[in-house]
XYZ file of C-alpha atoms in Angstrom:
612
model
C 55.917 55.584 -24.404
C 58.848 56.628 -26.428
C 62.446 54.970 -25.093
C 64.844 58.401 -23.906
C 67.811 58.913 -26.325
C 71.078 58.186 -25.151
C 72.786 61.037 -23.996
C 76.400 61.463 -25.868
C 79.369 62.414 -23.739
C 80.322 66.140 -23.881
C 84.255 66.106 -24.972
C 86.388 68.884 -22.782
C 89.472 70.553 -24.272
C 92.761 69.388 -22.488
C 96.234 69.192 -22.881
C 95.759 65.849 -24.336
C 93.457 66.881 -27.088
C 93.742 66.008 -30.406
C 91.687 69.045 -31.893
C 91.899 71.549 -35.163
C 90.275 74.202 -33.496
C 92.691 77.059 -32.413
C 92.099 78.651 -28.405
C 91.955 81.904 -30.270
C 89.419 81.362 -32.317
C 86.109 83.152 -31.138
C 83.733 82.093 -34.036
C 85.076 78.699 -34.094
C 83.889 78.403 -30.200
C 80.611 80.054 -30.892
C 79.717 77.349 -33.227
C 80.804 74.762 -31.062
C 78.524 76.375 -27.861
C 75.663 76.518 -30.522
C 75.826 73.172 -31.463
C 76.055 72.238 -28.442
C 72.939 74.466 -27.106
C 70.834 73.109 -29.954
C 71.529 69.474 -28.954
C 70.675 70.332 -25.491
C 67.433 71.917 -26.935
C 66.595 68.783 -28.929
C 66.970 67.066 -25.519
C 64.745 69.187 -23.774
C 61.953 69.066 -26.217
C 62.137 65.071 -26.470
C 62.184 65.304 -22.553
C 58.869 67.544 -22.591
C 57.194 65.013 -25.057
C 58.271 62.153 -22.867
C 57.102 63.797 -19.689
C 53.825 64.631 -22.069
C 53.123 61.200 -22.681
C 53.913 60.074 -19.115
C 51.285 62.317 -17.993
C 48.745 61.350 -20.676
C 49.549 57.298 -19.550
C 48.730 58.407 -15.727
C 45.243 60.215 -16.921
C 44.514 57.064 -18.748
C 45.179 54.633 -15.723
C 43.575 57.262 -13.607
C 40.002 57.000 -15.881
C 40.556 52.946 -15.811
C 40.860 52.895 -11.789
C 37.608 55.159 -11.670
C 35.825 52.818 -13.423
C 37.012 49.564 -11.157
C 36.198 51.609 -8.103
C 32.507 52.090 -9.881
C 32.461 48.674 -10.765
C 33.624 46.947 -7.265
C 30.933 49.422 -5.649
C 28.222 48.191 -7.989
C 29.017 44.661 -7.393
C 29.087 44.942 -3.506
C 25.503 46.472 -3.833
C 24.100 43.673 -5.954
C 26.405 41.473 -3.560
C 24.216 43.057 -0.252
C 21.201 42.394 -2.699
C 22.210 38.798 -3.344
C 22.486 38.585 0.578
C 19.199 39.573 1.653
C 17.362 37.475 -1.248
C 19.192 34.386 -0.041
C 18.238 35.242 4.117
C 14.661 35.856 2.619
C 14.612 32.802 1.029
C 16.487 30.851 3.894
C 13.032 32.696 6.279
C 10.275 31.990 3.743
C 12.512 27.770 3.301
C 11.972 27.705 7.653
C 8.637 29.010 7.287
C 8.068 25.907 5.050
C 8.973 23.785 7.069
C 7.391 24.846 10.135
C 3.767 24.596 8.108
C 4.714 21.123 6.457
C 5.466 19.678 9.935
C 1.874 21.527 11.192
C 0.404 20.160 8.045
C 2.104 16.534 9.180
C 1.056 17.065 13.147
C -1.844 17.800 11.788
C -2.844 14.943 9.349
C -1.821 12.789 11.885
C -3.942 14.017 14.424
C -6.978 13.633 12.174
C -5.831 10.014 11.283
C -6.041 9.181 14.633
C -9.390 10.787 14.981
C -10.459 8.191 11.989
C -8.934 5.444 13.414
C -11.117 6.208 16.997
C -14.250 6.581 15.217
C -13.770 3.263 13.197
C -12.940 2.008 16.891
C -16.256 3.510 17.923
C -18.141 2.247 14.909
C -16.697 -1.264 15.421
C -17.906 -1.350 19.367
C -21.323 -0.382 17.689
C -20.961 -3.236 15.221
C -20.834 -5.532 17.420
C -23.149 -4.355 20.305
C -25.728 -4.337 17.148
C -24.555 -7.993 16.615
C -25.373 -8.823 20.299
C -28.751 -7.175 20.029
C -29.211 -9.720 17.124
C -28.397 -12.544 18.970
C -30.702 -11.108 21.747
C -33.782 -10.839 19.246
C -32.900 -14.127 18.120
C -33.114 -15.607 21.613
C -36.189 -13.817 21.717
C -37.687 -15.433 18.652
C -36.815 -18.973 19.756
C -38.511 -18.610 23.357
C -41.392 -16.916 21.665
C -41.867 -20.122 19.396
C -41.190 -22.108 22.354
C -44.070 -20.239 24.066
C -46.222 -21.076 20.663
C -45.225 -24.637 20.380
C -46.404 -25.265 24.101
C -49.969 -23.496 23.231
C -50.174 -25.932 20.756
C -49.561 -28.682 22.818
C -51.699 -27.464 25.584
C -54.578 -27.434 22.994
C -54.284 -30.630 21.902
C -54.414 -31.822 25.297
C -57.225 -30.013 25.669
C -59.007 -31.862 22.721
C -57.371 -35.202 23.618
C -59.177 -35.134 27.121
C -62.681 -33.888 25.852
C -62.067 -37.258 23.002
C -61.345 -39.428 25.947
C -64.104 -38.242 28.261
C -66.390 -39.022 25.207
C -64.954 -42.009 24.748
C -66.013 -42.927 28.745
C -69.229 -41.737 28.267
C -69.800 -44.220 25.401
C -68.791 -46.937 27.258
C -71.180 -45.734 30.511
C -73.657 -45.403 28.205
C -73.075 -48.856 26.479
C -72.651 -50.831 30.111
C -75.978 -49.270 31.139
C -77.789 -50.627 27.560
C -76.005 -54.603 28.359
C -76.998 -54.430 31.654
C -80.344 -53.263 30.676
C -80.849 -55.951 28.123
C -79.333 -58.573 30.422
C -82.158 -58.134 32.907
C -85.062 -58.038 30.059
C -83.126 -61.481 28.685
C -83.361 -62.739 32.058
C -86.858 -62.369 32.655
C -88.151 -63.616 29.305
C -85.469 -66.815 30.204
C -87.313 -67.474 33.502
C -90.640 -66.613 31.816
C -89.831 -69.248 28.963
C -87.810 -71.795 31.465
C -90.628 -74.425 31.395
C -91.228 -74.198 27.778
C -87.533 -73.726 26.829
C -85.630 -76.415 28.915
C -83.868 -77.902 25.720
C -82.376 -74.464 25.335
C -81.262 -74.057 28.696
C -77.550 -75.105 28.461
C -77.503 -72.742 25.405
C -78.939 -69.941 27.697
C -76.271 -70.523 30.287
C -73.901 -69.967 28.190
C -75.129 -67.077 26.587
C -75.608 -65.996 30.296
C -71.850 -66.602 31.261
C -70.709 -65.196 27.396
C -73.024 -61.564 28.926
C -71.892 -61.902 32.692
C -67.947 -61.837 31.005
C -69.089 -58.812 29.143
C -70.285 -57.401 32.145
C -67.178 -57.913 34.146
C -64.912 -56.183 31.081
C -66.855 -53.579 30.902
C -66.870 -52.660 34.403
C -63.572 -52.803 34.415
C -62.976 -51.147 31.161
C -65.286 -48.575 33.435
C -62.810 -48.140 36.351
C -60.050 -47.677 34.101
C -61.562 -44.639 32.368
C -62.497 -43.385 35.390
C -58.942 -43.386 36.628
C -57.985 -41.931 33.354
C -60.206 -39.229 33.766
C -58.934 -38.208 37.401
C -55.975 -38.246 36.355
C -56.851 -35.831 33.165
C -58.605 -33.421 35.791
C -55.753 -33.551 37.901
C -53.547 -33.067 34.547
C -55.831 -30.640 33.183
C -56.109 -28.218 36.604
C -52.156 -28.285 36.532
C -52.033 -26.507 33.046
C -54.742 -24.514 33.742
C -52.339 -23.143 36.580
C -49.095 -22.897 34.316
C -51.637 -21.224 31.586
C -52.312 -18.367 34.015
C -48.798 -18.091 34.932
C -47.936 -18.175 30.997
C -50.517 -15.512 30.682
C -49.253 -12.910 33.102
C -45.510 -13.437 32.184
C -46.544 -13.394 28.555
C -48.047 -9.866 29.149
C -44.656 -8.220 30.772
C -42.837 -10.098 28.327
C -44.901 -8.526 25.454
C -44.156 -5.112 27.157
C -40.566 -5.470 27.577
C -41.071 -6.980 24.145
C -41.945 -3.303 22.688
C -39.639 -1.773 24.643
C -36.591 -3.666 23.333
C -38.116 -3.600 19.603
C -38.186 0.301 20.143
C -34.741 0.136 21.252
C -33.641 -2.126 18.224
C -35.329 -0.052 15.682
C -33.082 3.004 17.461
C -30.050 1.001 17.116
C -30.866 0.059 13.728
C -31.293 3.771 12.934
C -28.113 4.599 14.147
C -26.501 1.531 12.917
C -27.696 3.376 9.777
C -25.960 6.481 10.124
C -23.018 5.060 11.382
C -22.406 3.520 7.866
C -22.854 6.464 6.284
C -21.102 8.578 8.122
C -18.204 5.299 7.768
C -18.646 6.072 4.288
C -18.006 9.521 4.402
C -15.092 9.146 6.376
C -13.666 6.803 3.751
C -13.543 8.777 1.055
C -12.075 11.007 3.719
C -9.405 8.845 4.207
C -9.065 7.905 0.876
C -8.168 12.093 0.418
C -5.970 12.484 2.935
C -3.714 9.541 2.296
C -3.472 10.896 -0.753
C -2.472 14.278 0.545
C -0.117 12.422 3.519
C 1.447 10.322 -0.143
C 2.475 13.612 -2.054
C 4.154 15.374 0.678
C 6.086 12.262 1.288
C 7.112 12.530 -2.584
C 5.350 10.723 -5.549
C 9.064 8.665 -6.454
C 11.254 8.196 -3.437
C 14.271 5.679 -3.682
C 15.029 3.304 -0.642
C 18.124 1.027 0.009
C 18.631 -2.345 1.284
C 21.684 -3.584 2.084
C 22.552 -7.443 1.886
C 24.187 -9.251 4.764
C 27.391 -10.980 4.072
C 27.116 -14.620 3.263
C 29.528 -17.060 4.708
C 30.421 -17.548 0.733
C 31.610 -13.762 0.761
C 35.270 -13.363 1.189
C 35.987 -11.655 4.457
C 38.903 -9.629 3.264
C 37.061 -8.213 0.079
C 33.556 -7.017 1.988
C 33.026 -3.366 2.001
C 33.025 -0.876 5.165
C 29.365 0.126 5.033
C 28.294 2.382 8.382
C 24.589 3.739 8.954
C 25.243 7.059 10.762
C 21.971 7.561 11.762
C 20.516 4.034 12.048
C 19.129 5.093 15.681
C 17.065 8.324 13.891
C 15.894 8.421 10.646
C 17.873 5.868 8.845
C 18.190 7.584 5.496
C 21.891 8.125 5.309
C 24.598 5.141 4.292
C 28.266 5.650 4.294
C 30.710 3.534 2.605
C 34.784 3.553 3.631
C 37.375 3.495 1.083
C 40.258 2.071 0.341
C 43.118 3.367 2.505
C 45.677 5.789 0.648
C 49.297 7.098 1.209
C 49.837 10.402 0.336
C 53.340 11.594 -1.020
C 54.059 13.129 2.638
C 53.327 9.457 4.084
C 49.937 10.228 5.639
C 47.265 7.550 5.467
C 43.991 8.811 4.822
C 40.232 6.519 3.941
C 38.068 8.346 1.962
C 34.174 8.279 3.014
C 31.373 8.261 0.529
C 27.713 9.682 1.775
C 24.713 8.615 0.374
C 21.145 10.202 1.540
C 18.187 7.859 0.632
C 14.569 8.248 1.362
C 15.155 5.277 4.255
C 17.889 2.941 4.247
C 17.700 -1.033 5.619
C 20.503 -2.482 7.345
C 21.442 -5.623 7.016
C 19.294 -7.193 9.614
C 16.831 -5.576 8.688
C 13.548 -8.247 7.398
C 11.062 -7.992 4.986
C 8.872 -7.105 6.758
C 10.386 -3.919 7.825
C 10.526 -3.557 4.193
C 7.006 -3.972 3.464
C 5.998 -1.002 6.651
C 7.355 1.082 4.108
C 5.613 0.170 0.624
C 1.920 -0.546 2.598
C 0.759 2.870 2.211
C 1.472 2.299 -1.244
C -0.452 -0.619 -1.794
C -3.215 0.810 0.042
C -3.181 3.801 -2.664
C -3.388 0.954 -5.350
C -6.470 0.015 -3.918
C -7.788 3.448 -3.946
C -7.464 3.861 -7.919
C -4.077 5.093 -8.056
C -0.924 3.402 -10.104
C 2.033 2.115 -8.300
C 5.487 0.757 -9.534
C 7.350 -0.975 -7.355
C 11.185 -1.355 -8.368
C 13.725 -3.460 -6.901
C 17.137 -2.791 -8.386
C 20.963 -3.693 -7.861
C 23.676 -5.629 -8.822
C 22.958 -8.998 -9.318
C 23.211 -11.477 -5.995
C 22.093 -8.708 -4.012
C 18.535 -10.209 -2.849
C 15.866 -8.416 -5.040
C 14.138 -11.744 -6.063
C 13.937 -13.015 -2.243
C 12.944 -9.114 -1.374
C 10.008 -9.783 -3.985
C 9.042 -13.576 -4.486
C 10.038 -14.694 -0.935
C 7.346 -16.405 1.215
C 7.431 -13.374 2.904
C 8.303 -11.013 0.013
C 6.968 -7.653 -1.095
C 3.861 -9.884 -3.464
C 2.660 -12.107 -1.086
C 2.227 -9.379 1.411
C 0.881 -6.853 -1.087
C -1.825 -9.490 -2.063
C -2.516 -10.450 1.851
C -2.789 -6.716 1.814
C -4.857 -6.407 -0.454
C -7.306 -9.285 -0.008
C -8.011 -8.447 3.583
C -8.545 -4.378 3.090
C -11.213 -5.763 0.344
C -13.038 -7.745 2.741
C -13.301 -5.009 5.234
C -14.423 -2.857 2.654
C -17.207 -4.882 2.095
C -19.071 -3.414 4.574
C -18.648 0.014 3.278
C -20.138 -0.965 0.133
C -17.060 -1.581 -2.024
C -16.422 -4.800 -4.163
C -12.716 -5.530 -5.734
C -12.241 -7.974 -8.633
C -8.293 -8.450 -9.017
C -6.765 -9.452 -12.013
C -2.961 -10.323 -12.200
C -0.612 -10.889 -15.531
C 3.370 -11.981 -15.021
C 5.512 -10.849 -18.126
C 9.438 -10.874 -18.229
C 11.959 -8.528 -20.199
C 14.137 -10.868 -22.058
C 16.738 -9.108 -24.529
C 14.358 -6.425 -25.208
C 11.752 -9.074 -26.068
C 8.210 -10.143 -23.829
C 7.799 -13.114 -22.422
C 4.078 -14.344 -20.963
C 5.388 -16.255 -17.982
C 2.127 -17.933 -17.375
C 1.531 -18.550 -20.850
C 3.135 -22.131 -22.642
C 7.120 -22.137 -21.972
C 7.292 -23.219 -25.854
C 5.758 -19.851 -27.048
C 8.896 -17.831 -25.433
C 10.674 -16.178 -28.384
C 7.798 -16.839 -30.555
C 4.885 -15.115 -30.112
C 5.244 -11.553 -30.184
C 3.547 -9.138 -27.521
C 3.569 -5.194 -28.208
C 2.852 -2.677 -25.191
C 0.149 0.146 -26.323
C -0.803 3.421 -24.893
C -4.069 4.970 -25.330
C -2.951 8.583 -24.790
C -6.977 9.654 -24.129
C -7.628 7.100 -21.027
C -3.956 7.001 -20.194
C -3.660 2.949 -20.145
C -0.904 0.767 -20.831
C -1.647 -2.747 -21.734
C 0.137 -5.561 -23.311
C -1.471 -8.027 -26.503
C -1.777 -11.672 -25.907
C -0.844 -12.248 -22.348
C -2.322 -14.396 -20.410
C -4.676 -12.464 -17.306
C -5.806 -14.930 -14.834
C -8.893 -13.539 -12.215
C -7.269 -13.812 -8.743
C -9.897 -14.657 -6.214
C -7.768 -15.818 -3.076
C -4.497 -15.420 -2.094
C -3.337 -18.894 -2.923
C -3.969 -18.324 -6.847
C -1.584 -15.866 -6.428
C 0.770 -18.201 -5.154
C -0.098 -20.370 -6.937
C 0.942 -18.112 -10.607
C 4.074 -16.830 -8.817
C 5.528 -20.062 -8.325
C 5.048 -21.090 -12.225
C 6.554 -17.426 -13.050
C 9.302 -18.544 -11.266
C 9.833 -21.609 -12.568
C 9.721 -19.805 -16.562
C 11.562 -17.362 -15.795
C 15.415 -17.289 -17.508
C 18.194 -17.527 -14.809
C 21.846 -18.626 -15.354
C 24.796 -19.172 -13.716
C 27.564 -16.560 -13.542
C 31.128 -16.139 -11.726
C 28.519 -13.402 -9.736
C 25.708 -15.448 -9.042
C 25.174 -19.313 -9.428
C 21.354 -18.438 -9.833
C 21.606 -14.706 -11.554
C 18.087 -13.493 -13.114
C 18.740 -12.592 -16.634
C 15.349 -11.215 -17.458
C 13.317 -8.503 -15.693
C 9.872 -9.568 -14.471
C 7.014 -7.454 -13.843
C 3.543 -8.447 -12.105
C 0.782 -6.865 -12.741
C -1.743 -6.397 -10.692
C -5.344 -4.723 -12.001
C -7.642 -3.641 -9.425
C -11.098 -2.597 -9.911
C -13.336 -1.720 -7.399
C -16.848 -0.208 -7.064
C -19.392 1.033 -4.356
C -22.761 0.285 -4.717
C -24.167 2.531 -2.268
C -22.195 5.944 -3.382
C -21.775 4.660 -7.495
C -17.877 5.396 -6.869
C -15.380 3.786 -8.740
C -11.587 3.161 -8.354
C -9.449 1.285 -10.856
C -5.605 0.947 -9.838
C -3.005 -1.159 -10.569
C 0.059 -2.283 -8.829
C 3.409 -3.176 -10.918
C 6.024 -5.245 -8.878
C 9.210 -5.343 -10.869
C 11.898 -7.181 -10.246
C 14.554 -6.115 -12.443
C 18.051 -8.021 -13.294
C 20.742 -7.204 -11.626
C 23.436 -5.351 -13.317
C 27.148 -6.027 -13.409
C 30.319 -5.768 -14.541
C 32.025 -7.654 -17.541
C 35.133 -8.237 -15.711
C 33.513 -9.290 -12.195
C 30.769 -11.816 -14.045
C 33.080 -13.054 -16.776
C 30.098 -13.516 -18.949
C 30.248 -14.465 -22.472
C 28.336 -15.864 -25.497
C 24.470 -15.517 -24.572
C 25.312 -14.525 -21.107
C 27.485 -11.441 -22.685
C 24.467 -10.365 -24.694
C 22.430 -10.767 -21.858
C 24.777 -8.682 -19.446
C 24.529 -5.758 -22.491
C 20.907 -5.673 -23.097
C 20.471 -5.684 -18.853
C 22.455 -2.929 -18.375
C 21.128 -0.697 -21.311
C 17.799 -1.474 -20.132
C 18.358 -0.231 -16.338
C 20.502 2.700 -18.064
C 17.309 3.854 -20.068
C 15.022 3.133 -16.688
C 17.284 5.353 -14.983
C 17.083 8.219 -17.328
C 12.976 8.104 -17.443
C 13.003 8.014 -13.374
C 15.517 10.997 -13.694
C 12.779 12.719 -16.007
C 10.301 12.267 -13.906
C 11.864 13.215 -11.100
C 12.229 16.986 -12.689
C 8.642 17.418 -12.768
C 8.749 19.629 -16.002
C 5.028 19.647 -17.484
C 5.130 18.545 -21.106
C 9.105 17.302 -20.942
C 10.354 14.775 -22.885
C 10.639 10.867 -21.175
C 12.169 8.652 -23.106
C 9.962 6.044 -22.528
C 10.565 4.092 -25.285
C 13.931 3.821 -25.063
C 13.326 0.204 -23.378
C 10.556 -1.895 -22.818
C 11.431 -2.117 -19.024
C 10.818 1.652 -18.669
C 8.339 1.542 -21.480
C 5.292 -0.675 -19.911
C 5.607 -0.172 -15.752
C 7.127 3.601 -16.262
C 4.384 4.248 -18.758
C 1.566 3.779 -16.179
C 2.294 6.807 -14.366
C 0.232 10.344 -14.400
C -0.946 12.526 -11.980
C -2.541 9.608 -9.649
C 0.905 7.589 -9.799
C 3.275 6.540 -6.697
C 7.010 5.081 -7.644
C 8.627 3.197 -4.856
C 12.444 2.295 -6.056
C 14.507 0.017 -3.775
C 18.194 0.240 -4.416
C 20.011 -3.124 -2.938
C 23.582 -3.137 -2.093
C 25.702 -6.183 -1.936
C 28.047 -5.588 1.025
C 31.075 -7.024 -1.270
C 33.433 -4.896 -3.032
C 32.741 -5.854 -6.450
């Protein structure tokens, strides 16, 4: 736009004027008007080109505020668009939800379904068990019954060997008595001739009449004997006819309650099938109930204060909804004075999967991770993580008496046993390595060998297994060998004192638990194993005051949980064929490593109510 020229002031003749040009003169005048007119011409035209330009600047605006106007009308249609894609997608998200909480009613419903059935099947079990004992009761009276046949004929022979015996001795009293009389006549036949035997006769007389007298009495005796073996005899005889006739009902109730049992056997039969059916049922849908509830979920645990804890110093930790679904923690700030003198406390929300309070126990804790532990037994992988800053109780949340391994291996042992029925059999084996400065440790190896003998994790990319070289694997065949191995992990593992923690873990330990189980009725097979890590805790320089070994060991903990934190962040993505830096630290590298598609990750975050 060109800048208007200056217009110069027109000079008016006057008596004042100081000018050479004479009134009279005509020309003189003309050439002044002329000059005059042609400045005022030159004026004109350099208004015309301004006004020109003016006009061309206004066109050119005019074209730019067309195109805005196109442009703001375009972008409120793709703005309308935008709209009704994002109320779609908020219909098709409720949608969603409505069929996952169907899905969730639903799975639930047939859970409880299972859990009637196995009610059912158990009432069977042990009605079958009674019908055992019945049979068995059965069997014993039975060979009662046959021992007192037995006895009956042996009476039986006894008495006919006894009457025998009385005929005998009839027979023989009749023959003495006999002979005794012949003797006696050929005595007094030969009495005159024999007189110088007759003292010897007497004698032999008396000797005979003795004989006599025992026999006869021998004679009565059996006779009593034998009434009373009549009388003896006619009472069995009695009790065998009643025996007889309650031997024949029994044998028909007999048949009757064998055609029962062989029923109840039958169906004893099928009910074990069908429990095996419903198992790997089970087994499916806990799997199904597992993924919706998310493959990696993160939990927290919050410490109660200690009377050690300075009061002034502990944090303002709230649970806003610790009467619902306890998965939200809120810590206060620090108050602060703004420049206009108001006093405002900044609140920090944090959403977790579930969140413990303080009084919460381990047990609570353990509800939660169960499930998991049962899908260890069913053949999947499952890495349990308990992380925080050190003093925050993730050893007692693991190794107590009560902890997470002790309960996962009561767990464990008992769901075996009642498997056993179903045709499954478990072998467990268990290893206990540490992660010391980026080096492995065999905790239930020799305490001398730390440091020394080298261990290297492998991955067989084919069968997707992770195993460790040259640690000691110990078969675990009750619960007390795994107590037993815990309590020498603990006493090999490396702990130190700190301004943190008068006791602070500087290693992280991980327990490995292998379990292999098979069916010999179906020819299934599960293999799963359960990682419980307990990691170091982390902390700050300043707050610990560590230095020497401790320092290095405060560096290598905390780059170690900074490289487990970036693999459970790539995992979390989900991105098929990303990049996970497993390898970044051995503590992510073995446990981490483990996972696939059948793989659960259960992290516990724990929170030390103190401000540092």
């Amino acid at each position: 736009m060109r800048s208007p020229k200056k217009t110069p002031r027109l000079t008016f003749l006057n008596r004042d004027s100081n000018t050479t040009t004479i009134a009279w003169d005509t020309r003189g005048r003309l050439q002044d008007v002329e000059s005059l007119y042609s400045e005022l011409k030159e004026k004109m035209n350099d208004t015309t080109n301004e006004s020109s330009g003016l006009k061309e600047t206004v066109a050119i605006y005019k074209t730019r505020l067309n195109e805005l106007e196109s442009i703001r009308a375009q972008l409120s249609s793709c703005n309308v668009s935008l709209n009704a894609d994002l109320d779609n997608t908020k219909a098709g998200l409720s949608r969603a939800t409505v069929d996952l909480e169907d899905a969730r009613r639903h799975h639930v419903i047939e859970l409880d379904d299972v859990k009637r059935q196995q009610r059912r099947e158990l009432d069977d079990a042990h009605r079958e068990a009674e019908e055992e004992g019945h049979k068995s009761n059965r069997k014993h009276h039975e060979e009662l019954i046959e021992l007192k046949r037995r006895l009956e004929d042996a009476l039986e022979v006894e008495k006919v060997r006894r009457i025998k015996d009385v005929q005998a001795l009839t027979s023989e009293a009749a023959l003495a008595e006999q002979k005794t009389e012949v003797e006696l006549d050929v005595k007094e036949k030969e009495l005159q001739s024999l007189r110088t035997d007759l003292h010897q006769a007497k004698a032999n007389l008396a000797c005979e009449q003795e004989l006599n007298r025992d026999l006869r009495t021998k004679l009565s005796e059996a006779a009593s004997n034998a009434m009373s073996l009549e009388s003896s005899m006619r009472a069995l005889r009695s009790k065998i006819d009643f025996l007889e006739s309650d031997s024949r009902s029994q044998s028909q109730a007999f048949a009757e309650q064998e055609q029962k049992l062989q029923e109840a056997f039958t169906a004893a039969l099928e009910a074990k099938e069908k429990l095996r059916v419903e198992e790997t049922l089970r087994r499916k849908l806990h799997n199904q109930v597992q993924e919706l509830k998310g493959n990696i979920r993160v939990f927290c645990r919050v410490r109660p204060p200690l009377d050690s804890d300075p009061v002034n110093e502990a944090a303002r930790i709230t649970f806003p909804d610790a009467d619902s679904d306890s998965k939200e923690v809120e810590v206060m700030g620090p108050e602060e004075k703004s420049s206009l003198g108001n006093i405002t406390t900044k609140s920090n929300a944090f959403m977790f999967d579930r969140v413990f309070a303080p009084s919460s126990q381990n047990a609570d804790v353990f509800e939660e991770i169960s499930q998991l532990v049962q899908s260890a037994l069913d053949g999947y992988n499952v890495c349990i993580f308990c992380y925080g800053q050190t003093g925050s109780g993730k050893t007692y949340t693991m190794s107590a008496d009560d902890g997470m391994i002790p309960r996962a291996v009561h767990q464990i042992y008992d769901t075996a046993q009642a498997l056993e029925e179903k045709g499954w059999k478990y072998s467990m084996e268990g290893s206990f390595v540490e992660v010391y400065n980026e080096n492995l440790n065999d905790l239930l190896g020799k305490p001398e060998e730390f440091d020394k003998k080298k261990h290297d994790i492998r991955h067989d990319m084919q069968k997707c297994k992770t195993t460790i070289t040259d640690i000691t694997t110990v078969d675990l065949d009750s619960p007390s060998k795994v107590e037993s191995i815990l309590r020498q992990a603990t006493a090999n593992r490396s702990v130190a004192a700190t301004k943190a923690n008068e006791r602070s873990s500087r290693s992280h330990s991980v327990f490995i638990l292998k379990l292999i189980g098979e069916n010999s009725v179906t020819g299934e097979r599960s293999e799963g194993t359960l990682n419980l890590v307990d990691l170091a805790g982390s902390e700050r320089l300043s707050h610990s005051g560590s230095t020497g070994d401790r320092l290095k060991e405060t560096q290598n903990i905390n780059k170690s949980l900074s490289c487990l934190g970036d693999v459970i962040g790539a995992l979390g993505q989900g991105k098929e064929g990303g990049h996970v830096p497993y390898r970044n630290s051995k503590v992510s590298s073995e446990p981490c490593r483990r996972r696939g598609a059948a793989s659960r990750v259960w992290r516990s975050v724990h929170a030390d109510p103190g401000r540092s």
